[in-house]
CSV table of C-alpha atoms in Angstrom, one decimal:
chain,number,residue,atom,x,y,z
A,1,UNK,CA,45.7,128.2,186.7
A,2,UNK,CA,46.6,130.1,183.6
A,3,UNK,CA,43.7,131.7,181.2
A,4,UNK,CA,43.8,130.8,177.9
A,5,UNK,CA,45.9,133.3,175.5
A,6,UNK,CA,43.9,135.5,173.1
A,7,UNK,CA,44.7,134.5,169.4
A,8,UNK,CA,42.1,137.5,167.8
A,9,UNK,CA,42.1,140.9,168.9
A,10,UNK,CA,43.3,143.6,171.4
A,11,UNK,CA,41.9,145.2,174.2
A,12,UNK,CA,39.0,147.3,172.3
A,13,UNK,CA,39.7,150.6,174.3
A,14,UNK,CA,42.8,150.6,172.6
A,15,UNK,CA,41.9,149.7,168.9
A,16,UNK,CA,39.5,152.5,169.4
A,17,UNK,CA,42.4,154.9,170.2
A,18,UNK,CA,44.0,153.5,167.2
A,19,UNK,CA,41.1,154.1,165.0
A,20,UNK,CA,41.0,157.4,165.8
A,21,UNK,CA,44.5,158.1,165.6
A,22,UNK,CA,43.7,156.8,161.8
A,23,UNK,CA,46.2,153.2,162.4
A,24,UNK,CA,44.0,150.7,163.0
A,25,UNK,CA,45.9,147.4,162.3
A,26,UNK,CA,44.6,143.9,161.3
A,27,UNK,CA,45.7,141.3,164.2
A,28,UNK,CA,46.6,138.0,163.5
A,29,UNK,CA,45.3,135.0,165.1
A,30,UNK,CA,47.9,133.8,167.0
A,31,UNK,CA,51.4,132.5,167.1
A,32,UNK,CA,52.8,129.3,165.6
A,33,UNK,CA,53.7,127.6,169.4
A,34,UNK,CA,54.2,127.8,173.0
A,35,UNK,CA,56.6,130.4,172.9
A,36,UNK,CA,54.4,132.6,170.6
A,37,UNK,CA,51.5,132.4,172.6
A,38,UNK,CA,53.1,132.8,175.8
A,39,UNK,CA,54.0,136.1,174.4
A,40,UNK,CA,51.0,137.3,173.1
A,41,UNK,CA,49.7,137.3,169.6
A,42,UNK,CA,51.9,139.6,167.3
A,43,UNK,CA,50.2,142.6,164.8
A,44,UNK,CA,50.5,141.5,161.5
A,45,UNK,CA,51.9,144.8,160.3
A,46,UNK,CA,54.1,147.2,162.2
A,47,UNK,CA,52.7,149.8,164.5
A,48,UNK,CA,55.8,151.1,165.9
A,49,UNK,CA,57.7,150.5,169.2
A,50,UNK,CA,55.2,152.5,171.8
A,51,UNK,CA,51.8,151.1,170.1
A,52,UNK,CA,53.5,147.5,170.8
A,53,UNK,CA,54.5,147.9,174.0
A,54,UNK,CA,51.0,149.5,175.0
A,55,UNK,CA,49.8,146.5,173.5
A,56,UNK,CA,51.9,144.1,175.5
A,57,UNK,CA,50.6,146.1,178.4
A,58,UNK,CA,47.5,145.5,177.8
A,59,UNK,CA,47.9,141.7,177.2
A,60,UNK,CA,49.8,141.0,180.5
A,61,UNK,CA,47.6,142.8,182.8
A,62,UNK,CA,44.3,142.0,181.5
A,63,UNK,CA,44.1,138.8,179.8
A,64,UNK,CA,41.4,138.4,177.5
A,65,UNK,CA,38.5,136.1,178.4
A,66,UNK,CA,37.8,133.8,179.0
A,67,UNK,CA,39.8,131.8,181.0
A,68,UNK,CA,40.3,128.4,181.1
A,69,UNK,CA,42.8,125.4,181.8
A,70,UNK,CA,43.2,121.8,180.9
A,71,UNK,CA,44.4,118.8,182.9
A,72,UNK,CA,44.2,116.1,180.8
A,73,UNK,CA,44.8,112.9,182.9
A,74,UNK,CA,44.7,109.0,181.9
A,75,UNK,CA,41.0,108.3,183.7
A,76,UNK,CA,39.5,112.2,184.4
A,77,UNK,CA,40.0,115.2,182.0
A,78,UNK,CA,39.7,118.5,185.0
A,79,UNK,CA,38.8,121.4,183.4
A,80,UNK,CA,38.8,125.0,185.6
A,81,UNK,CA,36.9,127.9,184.4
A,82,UNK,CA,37.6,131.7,186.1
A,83,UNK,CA,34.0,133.2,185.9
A,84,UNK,CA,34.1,137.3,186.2
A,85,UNK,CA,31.8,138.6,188.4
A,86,UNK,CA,33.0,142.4,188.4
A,87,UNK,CA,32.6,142.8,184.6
A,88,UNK,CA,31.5,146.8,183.5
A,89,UNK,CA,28.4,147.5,182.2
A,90,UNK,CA,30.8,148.7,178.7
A,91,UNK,CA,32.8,145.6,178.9
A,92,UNK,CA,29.2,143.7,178.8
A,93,UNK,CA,28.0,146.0,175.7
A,94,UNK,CA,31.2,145.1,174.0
A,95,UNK,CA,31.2,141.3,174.5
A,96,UNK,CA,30.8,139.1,171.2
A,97,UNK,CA,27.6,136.5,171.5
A,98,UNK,CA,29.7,133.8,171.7
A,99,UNK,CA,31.6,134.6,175.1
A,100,UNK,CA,28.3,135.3,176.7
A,101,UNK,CA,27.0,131.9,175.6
A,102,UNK,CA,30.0,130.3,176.3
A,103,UNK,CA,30.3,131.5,180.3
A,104,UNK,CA,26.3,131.0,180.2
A,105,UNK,CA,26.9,127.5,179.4
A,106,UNK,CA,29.5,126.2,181.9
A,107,UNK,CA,28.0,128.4,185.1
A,108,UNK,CA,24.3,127.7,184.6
A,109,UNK,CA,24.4,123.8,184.2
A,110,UNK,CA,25.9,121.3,187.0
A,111,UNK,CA,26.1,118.4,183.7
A,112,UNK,CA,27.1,118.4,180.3
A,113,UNK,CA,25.9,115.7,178.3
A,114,UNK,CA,26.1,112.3,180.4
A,115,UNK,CA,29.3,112.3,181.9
A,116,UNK,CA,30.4,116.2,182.5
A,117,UNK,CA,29.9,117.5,185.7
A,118,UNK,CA,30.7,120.7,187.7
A,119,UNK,CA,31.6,119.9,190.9
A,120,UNK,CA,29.3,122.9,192.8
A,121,UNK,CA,31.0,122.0,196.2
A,122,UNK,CA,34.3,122.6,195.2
A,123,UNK,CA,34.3,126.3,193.8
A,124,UNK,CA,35.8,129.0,194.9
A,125,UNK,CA,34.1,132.3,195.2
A,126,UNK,CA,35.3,135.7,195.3
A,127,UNK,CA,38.5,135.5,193.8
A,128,UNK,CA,40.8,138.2,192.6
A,129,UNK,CA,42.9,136.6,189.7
A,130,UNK,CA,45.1,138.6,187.6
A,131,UNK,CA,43.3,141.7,188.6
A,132,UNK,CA,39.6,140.6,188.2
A,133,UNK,CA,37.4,139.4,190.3
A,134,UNK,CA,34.9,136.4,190.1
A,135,UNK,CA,34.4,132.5,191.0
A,136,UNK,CA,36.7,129.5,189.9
A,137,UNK,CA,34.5,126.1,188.5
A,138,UNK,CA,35.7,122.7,188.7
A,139,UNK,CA,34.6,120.2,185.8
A,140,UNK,CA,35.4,116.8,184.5
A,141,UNK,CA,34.5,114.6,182.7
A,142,UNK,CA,36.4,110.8,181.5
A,143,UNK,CA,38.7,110.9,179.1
A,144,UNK,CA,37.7,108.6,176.9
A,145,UNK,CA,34.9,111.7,176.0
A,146,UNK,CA,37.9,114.5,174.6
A,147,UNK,CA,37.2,114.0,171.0
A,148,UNK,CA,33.3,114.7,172.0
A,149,UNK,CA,34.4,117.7,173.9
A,150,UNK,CA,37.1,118.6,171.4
A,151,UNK,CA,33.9,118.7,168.8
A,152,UNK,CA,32.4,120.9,171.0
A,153,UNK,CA,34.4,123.3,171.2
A,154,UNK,CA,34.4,123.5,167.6
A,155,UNK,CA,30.8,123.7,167.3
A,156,UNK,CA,31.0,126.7,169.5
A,157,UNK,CA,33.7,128.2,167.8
A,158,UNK,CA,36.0,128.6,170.3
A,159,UNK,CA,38.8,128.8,168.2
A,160,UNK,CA,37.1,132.5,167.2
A,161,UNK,CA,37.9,133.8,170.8
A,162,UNK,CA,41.3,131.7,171.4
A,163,UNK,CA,43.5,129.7,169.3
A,164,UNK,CA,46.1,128.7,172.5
A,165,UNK,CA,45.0,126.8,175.7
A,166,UNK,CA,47.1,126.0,178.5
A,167,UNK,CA,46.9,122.4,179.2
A,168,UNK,CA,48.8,119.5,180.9
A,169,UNK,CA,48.5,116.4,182.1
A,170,UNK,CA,49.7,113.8,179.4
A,171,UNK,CA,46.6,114.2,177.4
A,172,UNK,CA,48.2,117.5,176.5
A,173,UNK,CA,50.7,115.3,174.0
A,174,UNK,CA,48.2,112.7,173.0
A,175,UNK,CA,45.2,114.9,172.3
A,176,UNK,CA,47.7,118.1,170.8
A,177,UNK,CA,47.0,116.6,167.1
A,178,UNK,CA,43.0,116.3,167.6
A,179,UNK,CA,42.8,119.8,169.1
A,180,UNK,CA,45.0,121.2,165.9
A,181,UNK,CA,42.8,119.7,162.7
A,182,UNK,CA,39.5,119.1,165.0
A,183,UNK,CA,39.2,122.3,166.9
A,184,UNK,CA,41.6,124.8,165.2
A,185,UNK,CA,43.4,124.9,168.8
A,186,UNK,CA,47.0,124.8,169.4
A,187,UNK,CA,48.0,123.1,172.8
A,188,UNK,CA,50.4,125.2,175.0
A,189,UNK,CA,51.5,122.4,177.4
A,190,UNK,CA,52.9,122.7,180.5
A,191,UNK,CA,54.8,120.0,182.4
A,192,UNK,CA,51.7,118.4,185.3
A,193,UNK,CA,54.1,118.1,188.2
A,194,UNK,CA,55.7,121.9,188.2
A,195,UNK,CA,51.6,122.7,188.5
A,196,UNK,CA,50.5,120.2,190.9
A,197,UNK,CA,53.4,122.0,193.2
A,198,UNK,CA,52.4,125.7,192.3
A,199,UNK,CA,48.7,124.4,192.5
A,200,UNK,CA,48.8,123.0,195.9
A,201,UNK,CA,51.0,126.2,197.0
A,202,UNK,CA,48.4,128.6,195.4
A,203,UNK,CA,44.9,126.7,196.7
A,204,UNK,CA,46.6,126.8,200.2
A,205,UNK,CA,47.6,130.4,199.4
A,206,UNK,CA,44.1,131.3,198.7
A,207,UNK,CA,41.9,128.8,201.2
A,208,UNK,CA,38.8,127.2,200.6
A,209,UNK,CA,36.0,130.1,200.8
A,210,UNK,CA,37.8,131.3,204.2
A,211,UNK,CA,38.7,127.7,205.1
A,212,UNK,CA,42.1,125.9,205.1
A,213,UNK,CA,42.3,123.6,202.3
A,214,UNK,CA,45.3,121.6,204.0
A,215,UNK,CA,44.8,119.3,206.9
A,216,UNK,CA,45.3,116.6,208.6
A,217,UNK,CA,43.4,114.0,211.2
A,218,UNK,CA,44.4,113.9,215.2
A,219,UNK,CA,44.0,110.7,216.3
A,220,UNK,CA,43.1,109.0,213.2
A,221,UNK,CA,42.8,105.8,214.9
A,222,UNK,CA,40.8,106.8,217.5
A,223,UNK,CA,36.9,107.1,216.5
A,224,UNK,CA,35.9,109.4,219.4
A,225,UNK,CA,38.6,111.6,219.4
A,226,UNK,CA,39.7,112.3,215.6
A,227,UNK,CA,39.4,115.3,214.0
A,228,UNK,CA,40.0,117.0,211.5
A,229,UNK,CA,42.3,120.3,211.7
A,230,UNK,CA,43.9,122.8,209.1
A,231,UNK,CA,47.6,122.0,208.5
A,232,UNK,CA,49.5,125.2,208.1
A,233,UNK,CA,51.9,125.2,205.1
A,234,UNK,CA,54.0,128.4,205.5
A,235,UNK,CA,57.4,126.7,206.1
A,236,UNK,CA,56.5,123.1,204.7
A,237,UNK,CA,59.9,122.0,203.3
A,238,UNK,CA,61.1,119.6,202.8
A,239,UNK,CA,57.6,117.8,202.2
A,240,UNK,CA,56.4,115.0,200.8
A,241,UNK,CA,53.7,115.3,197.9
A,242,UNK,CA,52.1,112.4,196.8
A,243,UNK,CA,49.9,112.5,193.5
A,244,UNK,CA,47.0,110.1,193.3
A,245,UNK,CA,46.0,110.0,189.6
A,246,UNK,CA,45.1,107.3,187.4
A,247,UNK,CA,48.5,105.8,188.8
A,248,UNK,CA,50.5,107.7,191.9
A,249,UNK,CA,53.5,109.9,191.6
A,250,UNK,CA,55.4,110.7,194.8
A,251,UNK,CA,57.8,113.6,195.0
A,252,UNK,CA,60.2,114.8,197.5
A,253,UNK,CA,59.8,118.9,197.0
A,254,UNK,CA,62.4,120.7,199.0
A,255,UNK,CA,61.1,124.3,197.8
A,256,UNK,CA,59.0,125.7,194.9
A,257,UNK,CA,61.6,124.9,192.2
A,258,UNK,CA,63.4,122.3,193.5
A,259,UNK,CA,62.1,118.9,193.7
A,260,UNK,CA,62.7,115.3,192.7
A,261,UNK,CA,60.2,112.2,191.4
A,262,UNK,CA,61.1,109.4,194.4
A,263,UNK,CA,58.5,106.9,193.0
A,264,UNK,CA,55.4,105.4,192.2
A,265,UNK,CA,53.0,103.1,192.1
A,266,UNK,CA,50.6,101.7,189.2
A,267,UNK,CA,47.9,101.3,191.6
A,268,UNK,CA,46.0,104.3,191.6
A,269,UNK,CA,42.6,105.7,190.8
A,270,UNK,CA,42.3,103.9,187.9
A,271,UNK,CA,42.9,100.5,189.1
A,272,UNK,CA,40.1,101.2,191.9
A,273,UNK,CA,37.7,102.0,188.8
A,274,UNK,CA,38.7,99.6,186.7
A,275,UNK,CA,38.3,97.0,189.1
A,276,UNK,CA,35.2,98.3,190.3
A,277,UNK,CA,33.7,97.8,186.5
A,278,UNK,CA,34.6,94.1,186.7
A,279,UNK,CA,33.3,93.4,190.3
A,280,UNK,CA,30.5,95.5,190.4
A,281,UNK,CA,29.5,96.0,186.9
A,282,UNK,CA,29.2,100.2,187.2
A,283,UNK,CA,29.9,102.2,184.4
A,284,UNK,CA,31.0,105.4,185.9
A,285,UNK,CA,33.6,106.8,188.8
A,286,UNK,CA,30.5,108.6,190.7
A,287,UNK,CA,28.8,105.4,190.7
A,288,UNK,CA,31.7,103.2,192.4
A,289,UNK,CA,32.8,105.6,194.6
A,290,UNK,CA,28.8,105.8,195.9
A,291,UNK,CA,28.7,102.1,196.1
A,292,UNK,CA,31.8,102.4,198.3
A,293,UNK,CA,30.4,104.6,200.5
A,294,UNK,CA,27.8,102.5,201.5
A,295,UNK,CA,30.0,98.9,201.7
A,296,UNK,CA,31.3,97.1,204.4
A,297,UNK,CA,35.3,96.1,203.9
A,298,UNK,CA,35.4,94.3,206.2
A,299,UNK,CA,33.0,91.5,205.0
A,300,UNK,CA,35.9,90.9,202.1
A,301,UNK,CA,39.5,91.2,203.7
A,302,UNK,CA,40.8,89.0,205.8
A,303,UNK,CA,41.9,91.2,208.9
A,304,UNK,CA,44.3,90.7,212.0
A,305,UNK,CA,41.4,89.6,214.5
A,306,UNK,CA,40.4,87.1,211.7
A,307,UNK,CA,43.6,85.4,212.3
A,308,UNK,CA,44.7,86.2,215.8
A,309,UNK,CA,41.3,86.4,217.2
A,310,UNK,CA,42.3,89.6,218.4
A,311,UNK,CA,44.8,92.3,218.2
A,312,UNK,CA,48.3,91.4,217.5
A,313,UNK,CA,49.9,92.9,220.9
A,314,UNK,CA,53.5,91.6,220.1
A,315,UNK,CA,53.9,94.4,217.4
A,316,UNK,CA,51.3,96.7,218.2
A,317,UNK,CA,48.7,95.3,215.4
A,318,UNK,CA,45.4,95.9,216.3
A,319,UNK,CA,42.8,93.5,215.3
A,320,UNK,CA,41.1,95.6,213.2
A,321,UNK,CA,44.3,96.6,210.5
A,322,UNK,CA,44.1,94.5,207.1
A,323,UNK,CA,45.8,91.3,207.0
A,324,UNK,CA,44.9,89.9,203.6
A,325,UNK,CA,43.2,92.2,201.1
A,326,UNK,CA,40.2,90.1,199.6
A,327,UNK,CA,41.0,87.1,202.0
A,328,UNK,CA,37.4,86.2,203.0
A,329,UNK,CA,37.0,86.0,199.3
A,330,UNK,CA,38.7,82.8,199.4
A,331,UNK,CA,35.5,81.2,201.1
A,332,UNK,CA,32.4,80.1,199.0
A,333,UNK,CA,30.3,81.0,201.9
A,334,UNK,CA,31.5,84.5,202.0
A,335,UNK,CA,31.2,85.1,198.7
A,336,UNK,CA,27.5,84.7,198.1
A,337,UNK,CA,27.6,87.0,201.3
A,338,UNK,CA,29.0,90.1,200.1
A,339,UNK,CA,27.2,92.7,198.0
A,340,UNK,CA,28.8,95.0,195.4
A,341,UNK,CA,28.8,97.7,197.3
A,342,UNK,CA,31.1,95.7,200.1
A,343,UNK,CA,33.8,94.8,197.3
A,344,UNK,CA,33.4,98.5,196.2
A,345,UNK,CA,34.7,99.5,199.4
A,346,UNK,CA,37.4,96.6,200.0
A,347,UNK,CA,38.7,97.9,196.9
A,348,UNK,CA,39.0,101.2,197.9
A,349,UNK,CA,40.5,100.2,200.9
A,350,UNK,CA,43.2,98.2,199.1
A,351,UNK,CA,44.5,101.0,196.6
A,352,UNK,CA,44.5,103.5,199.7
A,353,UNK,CA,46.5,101.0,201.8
A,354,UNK,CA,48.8,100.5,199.1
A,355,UNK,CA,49.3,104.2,198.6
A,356,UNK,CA,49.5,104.9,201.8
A,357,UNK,CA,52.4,102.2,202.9
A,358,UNK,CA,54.3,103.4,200.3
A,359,UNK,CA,54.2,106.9,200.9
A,360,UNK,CA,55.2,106.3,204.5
A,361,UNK,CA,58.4,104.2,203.6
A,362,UNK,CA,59.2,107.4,201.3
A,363,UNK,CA,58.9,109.9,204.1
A,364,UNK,CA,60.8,107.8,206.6
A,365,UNK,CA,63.3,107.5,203.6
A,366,UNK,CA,63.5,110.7,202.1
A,367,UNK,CA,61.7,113.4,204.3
A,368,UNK,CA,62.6,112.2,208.1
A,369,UNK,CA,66.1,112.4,207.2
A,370,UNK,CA,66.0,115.9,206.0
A,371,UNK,CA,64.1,117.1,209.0
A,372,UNK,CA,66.9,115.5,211.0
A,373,UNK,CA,69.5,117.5,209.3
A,374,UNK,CA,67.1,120.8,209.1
A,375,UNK,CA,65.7,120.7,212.2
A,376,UNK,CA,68.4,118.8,214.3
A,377,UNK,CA,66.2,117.0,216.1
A,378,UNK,CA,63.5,114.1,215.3
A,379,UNK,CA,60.1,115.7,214.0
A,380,UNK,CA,56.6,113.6,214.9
């Protein structure tokens, strides 16, 4: 996650030094791009070569808050917040209003407005990030609601603390004109799949509050004996990432830098919702992923013991696994049976079987045959 980059000000222990060496400068707000504000925001007069680079000190080590970053997706726009929790009683006095109200805003509601959420069980506490210490919040909201966030933002000037925010995701190019004349914000856009891989490095880097964020399920097929068990990344190349979005991008990553797009698949999260909407009539992605929790799949596809009356022993198929997704629905009878919440489900199950077919072909493919040659020998 990077913090937003200060467009209005330096650190204030320094302008004060600068006061009282009688050079106190105006500071302009901001650069013209991605490059400018990657470096920092430039002095609009000159202060010589020692005052600049004390300035650029400043700037790298302690970035100004606050902190945010953007991933602006096709279904879900995810929003991260760094909350410090080891700010100085001086650094409190010397706060403007509008960063108080702003940190006050995001960290004491759970909603904003009738689609924003924080989602509480996914923060991370007691973090040290770029130096500071404090909490990292998770919030999204639909997409379809940035020009109501954009506005926002503008009502709560936000462009008086910032006028650069990281952001990717493709939203980052559709919405980069709206933030400009709407919100006085300039976009600095980075590309989504160079930080999903230094995301999922850096969340495994860090944990989950002391937990492993990676894992995996022994004997997944098994009801009485899976479980669930941390995965350890230290040496995970070559690996297979696959990123389920509004569609699914898989990528064959060989190390931190080097990786390749193998595939995809248009059959992603937003197909599940989108579906949902027309079988179920739900309105939002909390509300169809509820309904799914509480359906029955079964009652909707057409599975293996449906059609062998059992399992499948020939090829190892056991009458449980999917035959046809949405078979049953081809009867009248069980049709008036099902409830919403059952086609929830067999929809969900249908998008995740998709995904997860494809992805194994890929790692057969791409990822087996890497471990053969890396590890000389064939990997489970």
């Amino acid at each position: 996650m990077e913090p937003w980059h200060n467009g209005g000000g330096a650190d204030e222990k320094l302008r004060r030094q600068e006061a009282e060496a009688g050079n106190l400068r105006r500071w302009s707000c901001g650069g013209t791009g991605a490059g400018s504000a990657a470096a920092g925001p430039e002095p609009c007069e000159a202060g010589g070569a020692a005052s600049v680079l004390r300035r650029d000190s400043v700037r790298k080590n302690r970035p100004p808050f606050p902190w945010f970053g953007l991933d602006i997706g096709g279904t879900l726009v995810k929003l991260v917040y760094f909350e410090p929790k080891d700010i100085t009683a001086e650094e409190e006095d010397e706060e403007v209003e509008n960063l108080k109200n702003i940190r006050k805003y995001l960290t004491s509601n759970v909603a904003y407005g009738s689609t924003g959420i924080r989602d509480v069980h996914l923060e991370l506490k007691d973090l040290t990030l770029c130096g500071r210490k404090g909490n990292l919040h998770f919030i999204r909201f639909p997409t379809h609601d940035m020009p109501a966030f954009i506005q926002m933002g503008s009502e709560k000037h936000f462009s008086s603390l910032h006028t650069t925010i990281c952001a990717t995701g493709g939203g980052a190019y559709k919405f980069e004109q709206d933030f400009l004349t709407m919100g006085d914000l300039q976009l600095r856009k980075l590309d989504e799949l160079d930080c999903l891989i230094k995301g999922v490095l850096y969340i495994d880097s860090i944990g989950f509050n002391g937990n492993s964020e990676c894992y995996y399920f022994e004997h997944p097929t098994d009801t009485e004996r899976c479980q669930k068990l941390p995965f350890n990344l230290e040496n995970p190349y070559p690996l297979l990432l696959v990123n389920i979005g509004s569609g699914v991008s898989i990528l064959a990553v060989y190390s931190k830098e080097n990786y390749r797009w193998v595939t995809g698949t248009s059959l992603g999260g937003g197909t599940f919702f989108g579906l949902c909407c027309l079988l179920t009539g739900c309105s939002t992605f909390e509300e169809a992923m509820d309904m799914a929790s509480h359906g029955d799949s079964t009652k909707v596809d057409k599975l293996v013991r449906d059609i062998y009356g059992g399992d499948y022993e020939r090829f190892g198929l056991p009458g449980w696994a999917v035959a046809s997704s949405f078979g049953n629905m081809m009867s009248k009878e069980k049709r008036e049976a099902v409830s919403k919440e059952d086609l929830a489900k067999a929809t969900l199950t249908t998008i995740t079987n998709n995904i997860g077919s494809i992805a194994r072909m890929c790692a057969l493919n791409e990822v087996v045959l890497s471990l053969l040659q890396a590890e000389n020998g064939i990997q489970p």
